Amino acid sequence: MNKVIIMGRLTKDPEVRYSQNDSSMAIARYTVAVDRRGSRNNNTGDQQTADFIPCVAFGKSGEFASKYFHKGIKVAVTGRIQTGSYTKQDGTKVYTTEVIVEEQEFAESKNAAGAQGGNGDISRPAPEGEDGSFLNVPSGINDEVPF
């Protein structure tokens, strides 16, 4: 089975191209910085604390990424690992590894993205208490909630 789930922040805005066949398809490429577990506690200086994982989304997923994803946003991606290789003009062989996206979604609220320095549209705050907890709903209002 070839299945991968990653969560992290985009290192830059997705790069989107369209295939050149009769039914053009969006192909979005982006890189997700994924923190290494336990790396925050080890202040060893020069060691890398994140892995930078290239992802490729096709079709509707690619269009979604191009429209809604941007640098710094936290995302969760499910997909499969794909490896490949090619030979450069100078004759050296380059090996590639990337995640082919099957599912992708936002991994935090707009408010959290805004607090982290993301450029999400924060037009309406989420109903939270001062400490980030849920607000208490006054008694009697529960009858009006449809769920």
mmCIF file of N, CA and C in Angstrom:
data_model
loop_
_atom_site.group_PDB
_atom_site.id
_atom_site.type_symbol
_atom_site.label_atom_id
_atom_site.label_comp_id
_atom_site.label_asym_id
_atom_site.label_seq_id
_atom_site.Cartn_x
_atom_site.Cartn_y
_atom_site.Cartn_z
ATOM 1 N N MET A 1 0.841 -1.173 0.000
ATOM 2 C CA MET A 1 0.000 0.000 0.000
ATOM 3 C C MET A 1 0.888 1.240 0.000
ATOM 4 N N ASN A 2 0.541 2.207 -0.805
ATOM 5 C CA ASN A 2 1.292 3.453 -0.935
ATOM 6 C C ASN A 2 0.353 4.582 -0.526
ATOM 7 N N LYS A 3 0.435 5.018 0.740
ATOM 8 C CA LYS A 3 -0.442 6.052 1.275
ATOM 9 C C LYS A 3 0.358 6.928 2.221
ATOM 10 N N VAL A 4 0.205 8.252 2.073
ATOM 11 C CA VAL A 4 0.926 9.186 2.921
ATOM 12 C C VAL A 4 -0.032 10.280 3.370
ATOM 13 N N ILE A 5 0.126 10.707 4.621
ATOM 14 C CA ILE A 5 -0.644 11.819 5.168
ATOM 15 C C ILE A 5 0.364 12.777 5.784
ATOM 16 N N ILE A 6 0.324 14.036 5.340
ATOM 17 C CA ILE A 6 1.238 15.032 5.889
ATOM 18 C C ILE A 6 0.449 16.270 6.296
ATOM 19 N N MET A 7 0.988 17.004 7.260
ATOM 20 C CA MET A 7 0.389 18.268 7.668
ATOM 21 C C MET A 7 1.516 19.250 7.906
ATOM 22 N N GLY A 8 1.377 20.430 7.318
ATOM 23 C CA GLY A 8 2.391 21.451 7.489
ATOM 24 C C GLY A 8 1.980 22.729 6.788
ATOM 25 N N ARG A 9 2.943 23.627 6.632
ATOM 26 C CA ARG A 9 2.676 24.936 6.031
ATOM 27 C C ARG A 9 3.315 25.036 4.651
ATOM 28 N N LEU A 10 2.622 25.721 3.741
ATOM 29 C CA LEU A 10 3.162 25.943 2.401
ATOM 30 C C LEU A 10 4.338 26.894 2.471
ATOM 31 N N THR A 11 5.402 26.578 1.749
ATOM 32 C CA THR A 11 6.601 27.410 1.751
ATOM 33 C C THR A 11 6.482 28.598 0.806
ATOM 34 N N LYS A 12 5.598 28.483 -0.187
ATOM 35 C CA LYS A 12 5.316 29.588 -1.107
ATOM 36 C C LYS A 12 3.993 29.303 -1.791
ATOM 37 N N ASP A 13 3.489 30.257 -2.546
ATOM 38 C CA ASP A 13 2.231 30.063 -3.265
ATOM 39 C C ASP A 13 2.389 28.926 -4.278
ATOM 40 N N PRO A 14 1.311 28.149 -4.504
ATOM 41 C CA PRO A 14 1.391 27.072 -5.499
ATOM 42 C C PRO A 14 1.699 27.610 -6.899
ATOM 43 N N GLU A 15 2.464 26.835 -7.657
ATOM 44 C CA GLU A 15 2.724 27.147 -9.065
ATOM 45 C C GLU A 15 1.760 26.304 -9.887
ATOM 46 N N VAL A 16 0.966 26.962 -10.727
ATOM 47 C CA VAL A 16 -0.063 26.259 -11.481
ATOM 48 C C VAL A 16 0.210 26.374 -12.962
ATOM 49 N N ARG A 17 0.107 25.248 -13.641
ATOM 50 C CA ARG A 17 0.202 25.196 -15.094
ATOM 51 C C ARG A 17 -0.964 24.378 -15.591
ATOM 52 N N TYR A 18 -1.228 24.482 -16.886
ATOM 53 C CA TYR A 18 -2.323 23.729 -17.482
ATOM 54 C C TYR A 18 -1.776 22.837 -18.579
ATOM 55 N N SER A 19 -2.282 21.589 -18.635
ATOM 56 C CA SER A 19 -1.840 20.659 -19.669
ATOM 57 C C SER A 19 -2.264 21.190 -21.030
ATOM 58 N N GLN A 20 -1.565 20.766 -22.073
ATOM 59 C CA GLN A 20 -1.783 21.312 -23.411
ATOM 60 C C GLN A 20 -2.634 20.419 -24.306
ATOM 61 N N ASN A 21 -3.333 19.431 -23.748
ATOM 62 C CA ASN A 21 -4.162 18.569 -24.592
ATOM 63 C C ASN A 21 -5.543 19.180 -24.799
ATOM 64 N N ASP A 22 -6.454 18.450 -25.432
ATOM 65 C CA ASP A 22 -7.785 18.969 -25.765
ATOM 66 C C ASP A 22 -8.549 19.441 -24.533
ATOM 67 N N SER A 23 -8.506 18.670 -23.485
ATOM 68 C CA SER A 23 -9.182 19.086 -22.248
ATOM 69 C C SER A 23 -8.098 19.472 -21.246
ATOM 70 N N SER A 24 -7.767 20.769 -21.233
ATOM 71 C CA SER A 24 -6.673 21.217 -20.375
ATOM 72 C C SER A 24 -7.012 20.958 -18.913
ATOM 73 N N MET A 25 -5.993 20.551 -18.162
ATOM 74 C CA MET A 25 -6.154 20.196 -16.761
ATOM 75 C C MET A 25 -5.153 20.995 -15.937
ATOM 76 N N ALA A 26 -5.602 21.506 -14.793
ATOM 77 C CA ALA A 26 -4.718 22.248 -13.894
ATOM 78 C C ALA A 26 -3.745 21.287 -13.211
ATOM 79 N N ILE A 27 -2.498 21.705 -13.123
ATOM 80 C CA ILE A 27 -1.471 20.954 -12.404
ATOM 81 C C ILE A 27 -0.800 21.939 -11.449
ATOM 82 N N ALA A 28 -1.076 21.773 -10.151
ATOM 83 C CA ALA A 28 -0.534 22.684 -9.138
ATOM 84 C C ALA A 28 0.591 21.981 -8.395
ATOM 85 N N ARG A 29 1.710 22.689 -8.242
ATOM 86 C CA ARG A 29 2.853 22.179 -7.481
ATOM 87 C C ARG A 29 3.089 23.099 -6.296
ATOM 88 N N TYR A 30 3.248 22.498 -5.130
ATOM 89 C CA TYR A 30 3.576 23.269 -3.939
ATOM 90 C C TYR A 30 4.397 22.405 -2.987
ATOM 91 N N THR A 31 5.068 23.075 -2.062
ATOM 92 C CA THR A 31 5.909 22.380 -1.102
ATOM 93 C C THR A 31 5.367 22.624 0.298
ATOM 94 N N VAL A 32 5.265 21.538 1.071
ATOM 95 C CA VAL A 32 4.766 21.614 2.442
ATOM 96 C C VAL A 32 5.932 21.388 3.392
ATOM 97 N N ALA A 33 6.136 22.343 4.314
ATOM 98 C CA ALA A 33 7.153 22.201 5.361
ATOM 99 C C ALA A 33 6.510 21.469 6.535
ATOM 100 N N VAL A 34 7.020 20.277 6.830
ATOM 101 C CA VAL A 34 6.467 19.435 7.885
ATOM 102 C C VAL A 34 7.476 19.366 9.022
ATOM 103 N N ASP A 35 7.063 19.813 10.218
ATOM 104 C CA ASP A 35 7.952 19.763 11.379
ATOM 105 C C ASP A 35 8.310 18.323 11.701
ATOM 106 N N ARG A 36 9.552 18.127 12.075
ATOM 107 C CA ARG A 36 9.971 16.810 12.543
ATOM 108 C C ARG A 36 9.561 16.653 13.993
ATOM 109 N N ARG A 37 9.027 15.518 14.328
ATOM 110 C CA ARG A 37 8.548 15.262 15.683
ATOM 111 C C ARG A 37 9.707 15.307 16.668
ATOM 112 N N GLY A 38 9.521 16.033 17.748
ATOM 113 C CA GLY A 38 10.535 16.117 18.791
ATOM 114 C C GLY A 38 11.665 17.079 18.500
ATOM 115 N N SER A 39 11.661 17.722 17.352
ATOM 116 C CA SER A 39 12.779 18.581 16.968
ATOM 117 C C SER A 39 12.769 19.911 17.700
ATOM 118 N N ARG A 40 11.631 20.331 18.222
ATOM 119 C CA ARG A 40 11.552 21.620 18.902
ATOM 120 C C ARG A 40 12.294 21.596 20.237
ATOM 121 N N ASN A 41 12.370 20.418 20.847
ATOM 122 C CA ASN A 41 13.029 20.315 22.142
ATOM 123 C C ASN A 41 14.542 20.217 22.018
ATOM 124 N N ASN A 42 15.031 19.854 20.857
ATOM 125 C CA ASN A 42 16.461 19.671 20.661
ATOM 126 C C ASN A 42 17.051 20.893 19.983
ATOM 127 N N ASN A 43 17.634 21.782 20.737
ATOM 128 C CA ASN A 43 18.264 22.968 20.163
ATOM 129 C C ASN A 43 19.711 22.636 19.822
ATOM 130 N N THR A 44 19.897 21.959 18.697
ATOM 131 C CA THR A 44 21.239 21.537 18.311
ATOM 132 C C THR A 44 21.868 22.488 17.308
ATOM 133 N N GLY A 45 21.176 23.560 16.969
ATOM 134 C CA GLY A 45 21.786 24.558 16.104
ATOM 135 C C GLY A 45 21.527 24.325 14.637
ATOM 136 N N ASP A 46 22.438 23.658 13.950
ATOM 137 C CA ASP A 46 22.401 23.565 12.499
ATOM 138 C C ASP A 46 21.471 22.487 11.951
ATOM 139 N N GLN A 47 20.932 21.627 12.794
ATOM 140 C CA GLN A 47 20.113 20.542 12.279
ATOM 141 C C GLN A 47 18.780 21.061 11.748
ATOM 142 N N GLN A 48 18.368 20.479 10.638
ATOM 143 C CA GLN A 48 17.103 20.839 10.010
ATOM 144 C C GLN A 48 15.953 20.380 10.906
ATOM 145 N N THR A 49 14.959 21.235 11.145
ATOM 146 C CA THR A 49 13.836 20.884 12.010
ATOM 147 C C THR A 49 12.563 20.597 11.230
ATOM 148 N N ALA A 50 12.616 20.652 9.914
ATOM 149 C CA ALA A 50 11.449 20.366 9.088
ATOM 150 C C ALA A 50 11.890 19.656 7.818
ATOM 151 N N ASP A 51 10.956 18.907 7.253
ATOM 152 C CA ASP A 51 11.172 18.302 5.943
ATOM 153 C C ASP A 51 10.315 19.080 4.959
ATOM 154 N N PHE A 52 10.840 19.309 3.776
ATOM 155 C CA PHE A 52 10.147 20.076 2.742
ATOM 156 C C PHE A 52 9.703 19.099 1.663
ATOM 157 N N ILE A 53 8.400 18.841 1.620
ATOM 158 C CA ILE A 53 7.851 17.768 0.798
ATOM 159 C C ILE A 53 7.110 18.345 -0.397
ATOM 160 N N PRO A 54 7.599 18.051 -1.610
ATOM 161 C CA PRO A 54 6.913 18.542 -2.814
ATOM 162 C C PRO A 54 5.621 17.767 -3.071
ATOM 163 N N CYS A 55 4.560 18.495 -3.418
ATOM 164 C CA CYS A 55 3.253 17.902 -3.684
ATOM 165 C C CYS A 55 2.766 18.360 -5.056
ATOM 166 N N VAL A 56 2.012 17.487 -5.724
ATOM 167 C CA VAL A 56 1.438 17.802 -7.026
ATOM 168 C C VAL A 56 -0.041 17.444 -6.993
ATOM 169 N N ALA A 57 -0.890 18.436 -7.328
ATOM 170 C CA ALA A 57 -2.337 18.236 -7.369
ATOM 171 C C ALA A 57 -2.821 18.426 -8.801
ATOM 172 N N PHE A 58 -3.661 17.516 -9.276
ATOM 173 C CA PHE A 58 -4.164 17.552 -10.644
ATOM 174 C C PHE A 58 -5.651 17.888 -10.681
ATOM 175 N N GLY A 59 -6.100 18.470 -11.796
ATOM 176 C CA GLY A 59 -7.519 18.698 -12.048
ATOM 177 C C GLY A 59 -8.155 19.660 -11.068
ATOM 178 N N LYS A 60 -9.317 19.266 -10.527
ATOM 179 C CA LYS A 60 -10.057 20.116 -9.594
ATOM 180 C C LYS A 60 -9.226 20.415 -8.349
ATOM 181 N N SER A 61 -8.458 19.440 -7.885
ATOM 182 C CA SER A 61 -7.598 19.665 -6.718
ATOM 183 C C SER A 61 -6.549 20.725 -7.024
ATOM 184 N N GLY A 62 -6.022 20.714 -8.230
ATOM 185 C CA GLY A 62 -5.047 21.718 -8.637
ATOM 186 C C GLY A 62 -5.664 23.100 -8.715
ATOM 187 N N GLU A 63 -6.891 23.172 -9.232
ATOM 188 C CA GLU A 63 -7.593 24.455 -9.302
ATOM 189 C C GLU A 63 -7.887 24.987 -7.902
ATOM 190 N N PHE A 64 -8.301 24.092 -7.006
ATOM 191 C CA PHE A 64 -8.572 24.485 -5.625
ATOM 192 C C PHE A 64 -7.309 25.040 -4.968
ATOM 193 N N ALA A 65 -6.197 24.333 -5.139
ATOM 194 C CA ALA A 65 -4.928 24.780 -4.541
ATOM 195 C C ALA A 65 -4.524 26.147 -5.087
ATOM 196 N N SER A 66 -4.689 26.344 -6.394
ATOM 197 C CA SER A 66 -4.287 27.621 -6.980
ATOM 198 C C SER A 66 -5.159 28.770 -6.485
ATOM 199 N N LYS A 67 -6.422 28.488 -6.201
ATOM 200 C CA LYS A 67 -7.349 29.534 -5.798
ATOM 201 C C LYS A 67 -7.272 29.859 -4.303
ATOM 202 N N TYR A 68 -7.107 28.844 -3.447
ATOM 203 C CA TYR A 68 -7.249 29.043 -2.011
ATOM 204 C C TYR A 68 -5.971 28.876 -1.191
ATOM 205 N N PHE A 69 -4.965 28.193 -1.709
ATOM 206 C CA PHE A 69 -3.740 27.976 -0.944
ATOM 207 C C PHE A 69 -2.775 29.122 -1.192
ATOM 208 N N HIS A 70 -2.031 29.488 -0.167
ATOM 209 C CA HIS A 70 -1.019 30.536 -0.286
ATOM 210 C C HIS A 70 0.081 30.280 0.740
ATOM 211 N N LYS A 71 1.169 30.956 0.583
ATOM 212 C CA LYS A 71 2.327 30.797 1.458
ATOM 213 C C LYS A 71 1.918 30.954 2.922
ATOM 214 N N GLY A 72 2.375 30.014 3.740
ATOM 215 C CA GLY A 72 2.153 30.082 5.175
ATOM 216 C C GLY A 72 0.922 29.377 5.682
ATOM 217 N N ILE A 73 -0.022 29.037 4.803
ATOM 218 C CA ILE A 73 -1.249 28.392 5.248
ATOM 219 C C ILE A 73 -0.949 26.956 5.673
ATOM 220 N N LYS A 74 -1.635 26.500 6.711
ATOM 221 C CA LYS A 74 -1.439 25.129 7.200
ATOM 222 C C LYS A 74 -2.436 24.212 6.500
ATOM 223 N N VAL A 75 -1.931 23.138 5.918
ATOM 224 C CA VAL A 75 -2.768 22.208 5.157
ATOM 225 C C VAL A 75 -2.498 20.767 5.588
ATOM 226 N N ALA A 76 -3.494 19.934 5.354
ATOM 227 C CA ALA A 76 -3.355 18.485 5.517
ATOM 228 C C ALA A 76 -3.529 17.875 4.135
ATOM 229 N N VAL A 77 -2.599 17.011 3.765
ATOM 230 C CA VAL A 77 -2.594 16.410 2.435
ATOM 231 C C VAL A 77 -2.541 14.888 2.571
ATOM 232 N N THR A 78 -3.399 14.221 1.816
ATOM 233 C CA THR A 78 -3.375 12.763 1.719
ATOM 234 C C THR A 78 -3.073 12.418 0.275
ATOM 235 N N GLY A 79 -2.210 11.440 0.080
ATOM 236 C CA GLY A 79 -1.867 11.057 -1.285
ATOM 237 C C GLY A 79 -0.976 9.843 -1.324
ATOM 238 N N ARG A 80 -0.205 9.753 -2.393
ATOM 239 C CA ARG A 80 0.722 8.623 -2.561
ATOM 240 C C ARG A 80 2.076 9.158 -2.970
ATOM 241 N N ILE A 81 3.108 8.446 -2.590
ATOM 242 C CA ILE A 81 4.474 8.806 -2.955
ATOM 243 C C ILE A 81 4.738 8.332 -4.378
ATOM 244 N N GLN A 82 5.343 9.190 -5.167
ATOM 245 C CA GLN A 82 5.747 8.805 -6.518
ATOM 246 C C GLN A 82 7.205 9.198 -6.713
ATOM 247 N N THR A 83 7.984 8.269 -7.195
ATOM 248 C CA THR A 83 9.389 8.549 -7.469
ATOM 249 C C THR A 83 9.618 8.543 -8.965
ATOM 250 N N GLY A 84 10.668 9.212 -9.381
ATOM 251 C CA GLY A 84 11.011 9.256 -10.797
ATOM 252 C C GLY A 84 12.446 9.700 -10.958
ATOM 253 N N SER A 85 12.879 9.784 -12.182
ATOM 254 C CA SER A 85 14.239 10.254 -12.462
ATOM 255 C C SER A 85 14.287 10.823 -13.875
ATOM 256 N N TYR A 86 15.275 11.674 -14.074
ATOM 257 C CA TYR A 86 15.531 12.211 -15.407
ATOM 258 C C TYR A 86 17.010 12.535 -15.500
ATOM 259 N N THR A 87 17.497 12.687 -16.720
ATOM 260 C CA THR A 87 18.905 12.994 -16.949
ATOM 261 C C THR A 87 19.033 14.436 -17.427
ATOM 262 N N LYS A 88 19.857 15.182 -16.726
ATOM 263 C CA LYS A 88 20.096 16.577 -17.107
ATOM 264 C C LYS A 88 20.909 16.638 -18.388
ATOM 265 N N GLN A 89 21.013 17.834 -18.967
ATOM 266 C CA GLN A 89 21.779 18.000 -20.202
ATOM 267 C C GLN A 89 23.253 17.687 -20.001
ATOM 268 N N ASP A 90 23.752 17.873 -18.783
ATOM 269 C CA ASP A 90 25.169 17.577 -18.531
ATOM 270 C C ASP A 90 25.427 16.095 -18.254
ATOM 271 N N GLY A 91 24.369 15.275 -18.329
ATOM 272 C CA GLY A 91 24.530 13.835 -18.185
ATOM 273 C C GLY A 91 24.306 13.306 -16.780
ATOM 274 N N THR A 92 24.115 14.156 -15.802
ATOM 275 C CA THR A 92 23.876 13.673 -14.443
ATOM 276 C C THR A 92 22.412 13.265 -14.276
ATOM 277 N N LYS A 93 22.217 12.193 -13.516
ATOM 278 C CA LYS A 93 20.877 11.678 -13.293
ATOM 279 C C LYS A 93 20.314 12.297 -12.019
ATOM 280 N N VAL A 94 19.059 12.770 -12.082
ATOM 281 C CA VAL A 94 18.382 13.390 -10.950
ATOM 282 C C VAL A 94 17.210 12.500 -10.555
ATOM 283 N N TYR A 95 17.112 12.195 -9.263
ATOM 284 C CA TYR A 95 16.016 11.383 -8.741
ATOM 285 C C TYR A 95 15.018 12.292 -8.041
ATOM 286 N N THR A 96 13.722 12.039 -8.258
ATOM 287 C CA THR A 96 12.676 12.872 -7.674
ATOM 288 C C THR A 96 11.749 12.028 -6.806
ATOM 289 N N THR A 97 11.201 12.660 -5.785
ATOM 290 C CA THR A 97 10.179 12.063 -4.930
ATOM 291 C C THR A 97 9.156 13.147 -4.630
ATOM 292 N N GLU A 98 7.889 12.854 -4.837
ATOM 293 C CA GLU A 98 6.842 13.827 -4.570
ATOM 294 C C GLU A 98 5.564 13.115 -4.148
ATOM 295 N N VAL A 99 4.675 13.867 -3.513
ATOM 296 C CA VAL A 99 3.375 13.343 -3.116
ATOM 297 C C VAL A 99 2.367 13.716 -4.192
ATOM 298 N N ILE A 100 1.687 12.729 -4.743
ATOM 299 C CA ILE A 100 0.596 12.962 -5.676
ATOM 300 C C ILE A 100 -0.663 13.103 -4.826
ATOM 301 N N VAL A 101 -1.259 14.281 -4.848
ATOM 302 C CA VAL A 101 -2.358 14.622 -3.949
ATOM 303 C C VAL A 101 -3.635 13.897 -4.344
ATOM 304 N N GLU A 102 -4.240 13.239 -3.362
ATOM 305 C CA GLU A 102 -5.565 12.642 -3.535
ATOM 306 C C GLU A 102 -6.620 13.480 -2.819
ATOM 307 N N GLU A 103 -6.262 13.990 -1.633
ATOM 308 C CA GLU A 103 -7.141 14.865 -0.864
ATOM 309 C C GLU A 103 -6.297 15.954 -0.228
ATOM 310 N N GLN A 104 -6.870 17.137 -0.101
ATOM 311 C CA GLN A 104 -6.176 18.244 0.551
ATOM 312 C C GLN A 104 -7.209 19.107 1.246
ATOM 313 N N GLU A 105 -6.846 19.648 2.393
ATOM 314 C CA GLU A 105 -7.786 20.498 3.121
ATOM 315 C C GLU A 105 -7.044 21.453 4.039
ATOM 316 N N PHE A 106 -7.761 22.470 4.474
ATOM 317 C CA PHE A 106 -7.194 23.424 5.413
ATOM 318 C C PHE A 106 -7.037 22.734 6.761
ATOM 319 N N ALA A 107 -5.963 23.066 7.486
ATOM 320 C CA ALA A 107 -5.706 22.416 8.762
ATOM 321 C C ALA A 107 -5.815 23.378 9.938
ATOM 322 N N GLU A 108 -6.297 24.585 9.702
ATOM 323 C CA GLU A 108 -6.533 25.524 10.793
ATOM 324 C C GLU A 108 -7.575 26.538 10.357
ATOM 325 N N SER A 109 -8.109 27.250 11.325
ATOM 326 C CA SER A 109 -9.130 28.246 11.025
ATOM 327 C C SER A 109 -8.501 29.488 10.416
ATOM 328 N N LYS A 110 -9.338 30.330 9.837
ATOM 329 C CA LYS A 110 -8.844 31.593 9.283
ATOM 330 C C LYS A 110 -8.234 32.454 10.384
ATOM 331 N N ASN A 111 -8.836 32.443 11.579
ATOM 332 C CA ASN A 111 -8.305 33.242 12.688
ATOM 333 C C ASN A 111 -6.907 32.788 13.067
ATOM 334 N N ALA A 112 -6.689 31.495 13.142
ATOM 335 C CA ALA A 112 -5.362 30.989 13.495
ATOM 336 C C ALA A 112 -4.364 31.330 12.407
ATOM 337 N N ALA A 113 -4.781 31.267 11.144
ATOM 338 C CA ALA A 113 -3.888 31.620 10.037
ATOM 339 C C ALA A 113 -3.508 33.089 10.120
ATOM 340 N N GLY A 114 -4.464 33.937 10.446
ATOM 341 C CA GLY A 114 -4.189 35.361 10.580
ATOM 342 C C GLY A 114 -3.244 35.646 11.729
ATOM 343 N N ALA A 115 -3.408 34.921 12.839
ATOM 344 C CA ALA A 115 -2.542 35.113 13.999
ATOM 345 C C ALA A 115 -1.122 34.656 13.716
ATOM 346 N N GLN A 116 -0.977 33.682 12.793
ATOM 347 C CA GLN A 116 0.338 33.163 12.443
ATOM 348 C C GLN A 116 1.014 34.011 11.369
ATOM 349 N N GLY A 117 0.361 35.058 10.919
ATOM 350 C CA GLY A 117 0.955 35.907 9.894
ATOM 351 C C GLY A 117 0.513 35.548 8.491
ATOM 352 N N GLY A 118 -0.473 34.617 8.375
ATOM 353 C CA GLY A 118 -0.986 34.288 7.052
ATOM 354 C C GLY A 118 -1.823 35.442 6.536
ATOM 355 N N ASN A 119 -2.121 35.428 5.252
ATOM 356 C CA ASN A 119 -2.909 36.532 4.722
ATOM 357 C C ASN A 119 -4.345 36.106 4.462
ATOM 358 N N GLY A 120 -4.899 35.258 5.373
ATOM 359 C CA GLY A 120 -6.280 34.833 5.247
ATOM 360 C C GLY A 120 -7.222 35.986 5.505
ATOM 361 N N ASP A 121 -8.384 35.938 4.899
ATOM 362 C CA ASP A 121 -9.385 36.973 5.079
ATOM 363 C C ASP A 121 -10.071 36.749 6.416
ATOM 364 N N ILE A 122 -9.893 37.659 7.326
ATOM 365 C CA ILE A 122 -10.499 37.523 8.646
ATOM 366 C C ILE A 122 -11.599 38.569 8.754
ATOM 367 N N SER A 123 -12.728 38.305 8.130
ATOM 368 C CA SER A 123 -13.804 39.270 8.130
ATOM 369 C C SER A 123 -14.757 39.059 9.295
ATOM 370 N N ARG A 124 -14.846 37.835 9.807
ATOM 371 C CA ARG A 124 -15.748 37.556 10.911
ATOM 372 C C ARG A 124 -15.041 36.624 11.878
ATOM 373 N N PRO A 125 -14.858 37.032 13.143
ATOM 374 C CA PRO A 125 -14.153 36.178 14.094
ATOM 375 C C PRO A 125 -14.960 34.944 14.450
ATOM 376 N N ALA A 126 -14.257 33.858 14.738
ATOM 377 C CA ALA A 126 -14.916 32.637 15.168
ATOM 378 C C ALA A 126 -15.412 32.819 16.597
ATOM 379 N N PRO A 127 -16.477 32.143 16.984
ATOM 380 C CA PRO A 127 -17.011 32.307 18.336
ATOM 381 C C PRO A 127 -16.138 31.577 19.352
ATOM 382 N N GLU A 128 -15.162 32.277 19.885
ATOM 383 C CA GLU A 128 -14.255 31.698 20.867
ATOM 384 C C GLU A 128 -14.211 32.583 22.092
ATOM 385 N N GLY A 129 -13.843 31.980 23.219
ATOM 386 C CA GLY A 129 -13.609 32.735 24.428
ATOM 387 C C GLY A 129 -12.256 33.429 24.350
ATOM 388 N N GLU A 130 -11.951 34.248 25.329
ATOM 389 C CA GLU A 130 -10.691 35.007 25.337
ATOM 390 C C GLU A 130 -9.484 34.082 25.325
ATOM 391 N N ASP A 131 -9.598 32.918 25.973
ATOM 392 C CA ASP A 131 -8.465 32.007 26.075
ATOM 393 C C ASP A 131 -8.432 30.979 24.949
ATOM 394 N N GLY A 132 -9.295 31.127 23.925
ATOM 395 C CA GLY A 132 -9.319 30.211 22.788
ATOM 396 C C GLY A 132 -10.281 29.064 22.977
ATOM 397 N N SER A 133 -10.951 28.989 24.140
ATOM 398 C CA SER A 133 -11.904 27.913 24.379
ATOM 399 C C SER A 133 -13.240 28.260 23.727
ATOM 400 N N PHE A 134 -14.168 27.306 23.742
ATOM 401 C CA PHE A 134 -15.493 27.553 23.188
ATOM 402 C C PHE A 134 -16.255 28.502 24.095
ATOM 403 N N LEU A 135 -17.132 29.286 23.500
ATOM 404 C CA LEU A 135 -17.986 30.177 24.281
ATOM 405 C C LEU A 135 -19.072 29.366 24.957
ATOM 406 N N ASN A 136 -19.478 29.807 26.115
ATOM 407 C CA ASN A 136 -20.618 29.186 26.782
ATOM 408 C C ASN A 136 -21.888 29.701 26.121
ATOM 409 N N VAL A 137 -22.780 28.794 25.797
ATOM 410 C CA VAL A 137 -24.054 29.165 25.185
ATOM 411 C C VAL A 137 -25.050 29.387 26.307
ATOM 412 N N PRO A 138 -25.694 30.556 26.339
ATOM 413 C CA PRO A 138 -26.667 30.826 27.403
ATOM 414 C C PRO A 138 -27.810 29.819 27.357
ATOM 415 N N SER A 139 -28.363 29.495 28.535
ATOM 416 C CA SER A 139 -29.464 28.545 28.590
ATOM 417 C C SER A 139 -30.678 29.131 27.867
ATOM 418 N N GLY A 140 -31.454 28.270 27.260
ATOM 419 C CA GLY A 140 -32.632 28.711 26.528
ATOM 420 C C GLY A 140 -32.379 28.920 25.050
ATOM 421 N N ILE A 141 -31.132 29.129 24.655
ATOM 422 C CA ILE A 141 -30.813 29.351 23.241
ATOM 423 C C ILE A 141 -30.628 28.024 22.500
ATOM 424 N N ASN A 142 -30.426 26.938 23.233
ATOM 425 C CA ASN A 142 -30.181 25.631 22.618
ATOM 426 C C ASN A 142 -31.344 25.175 21.762
ATOM 427 N N ASP A 143 -32.583 25.631 22.082
ATOM 428 C CA ASP A 143 -33.743 25.234 21.292
ATOM 429 C C ASP A 143 -33.703 25.818 19.883
ATOM 430 N N GLU A 144 -32.937 26.905 19.692
ATOM 431 C CA GLU A 144 -32.873 27.563 18.399
ATOM 432 C C GLU A 144 -31.793 26.998 17.495
ATOM 433 N N VAL A 145 -30.880 26.202 18.046
ATOM 434 C CA VAL A 145 -29.783 25.652 17.264
ATOM 435 C C VAL A 145 -30.295 24.466 16.467
ATOM 436 N N PRO A 146 -30.107 24.432 15.144
ATOM 437 C CA PRO A 146 -30.715 23.405 14.294
ATOM 438 C C PRO A 146 -30.023 22.052 14.338
ATOM 439 N N PHE A 147 -28.976 21.883 15.112
ATOM 440 C CA PHE A 147 -28.285 20.595 15.132
ATOM 441 C C PHE A 147 -28.076 20.067 16.510
#
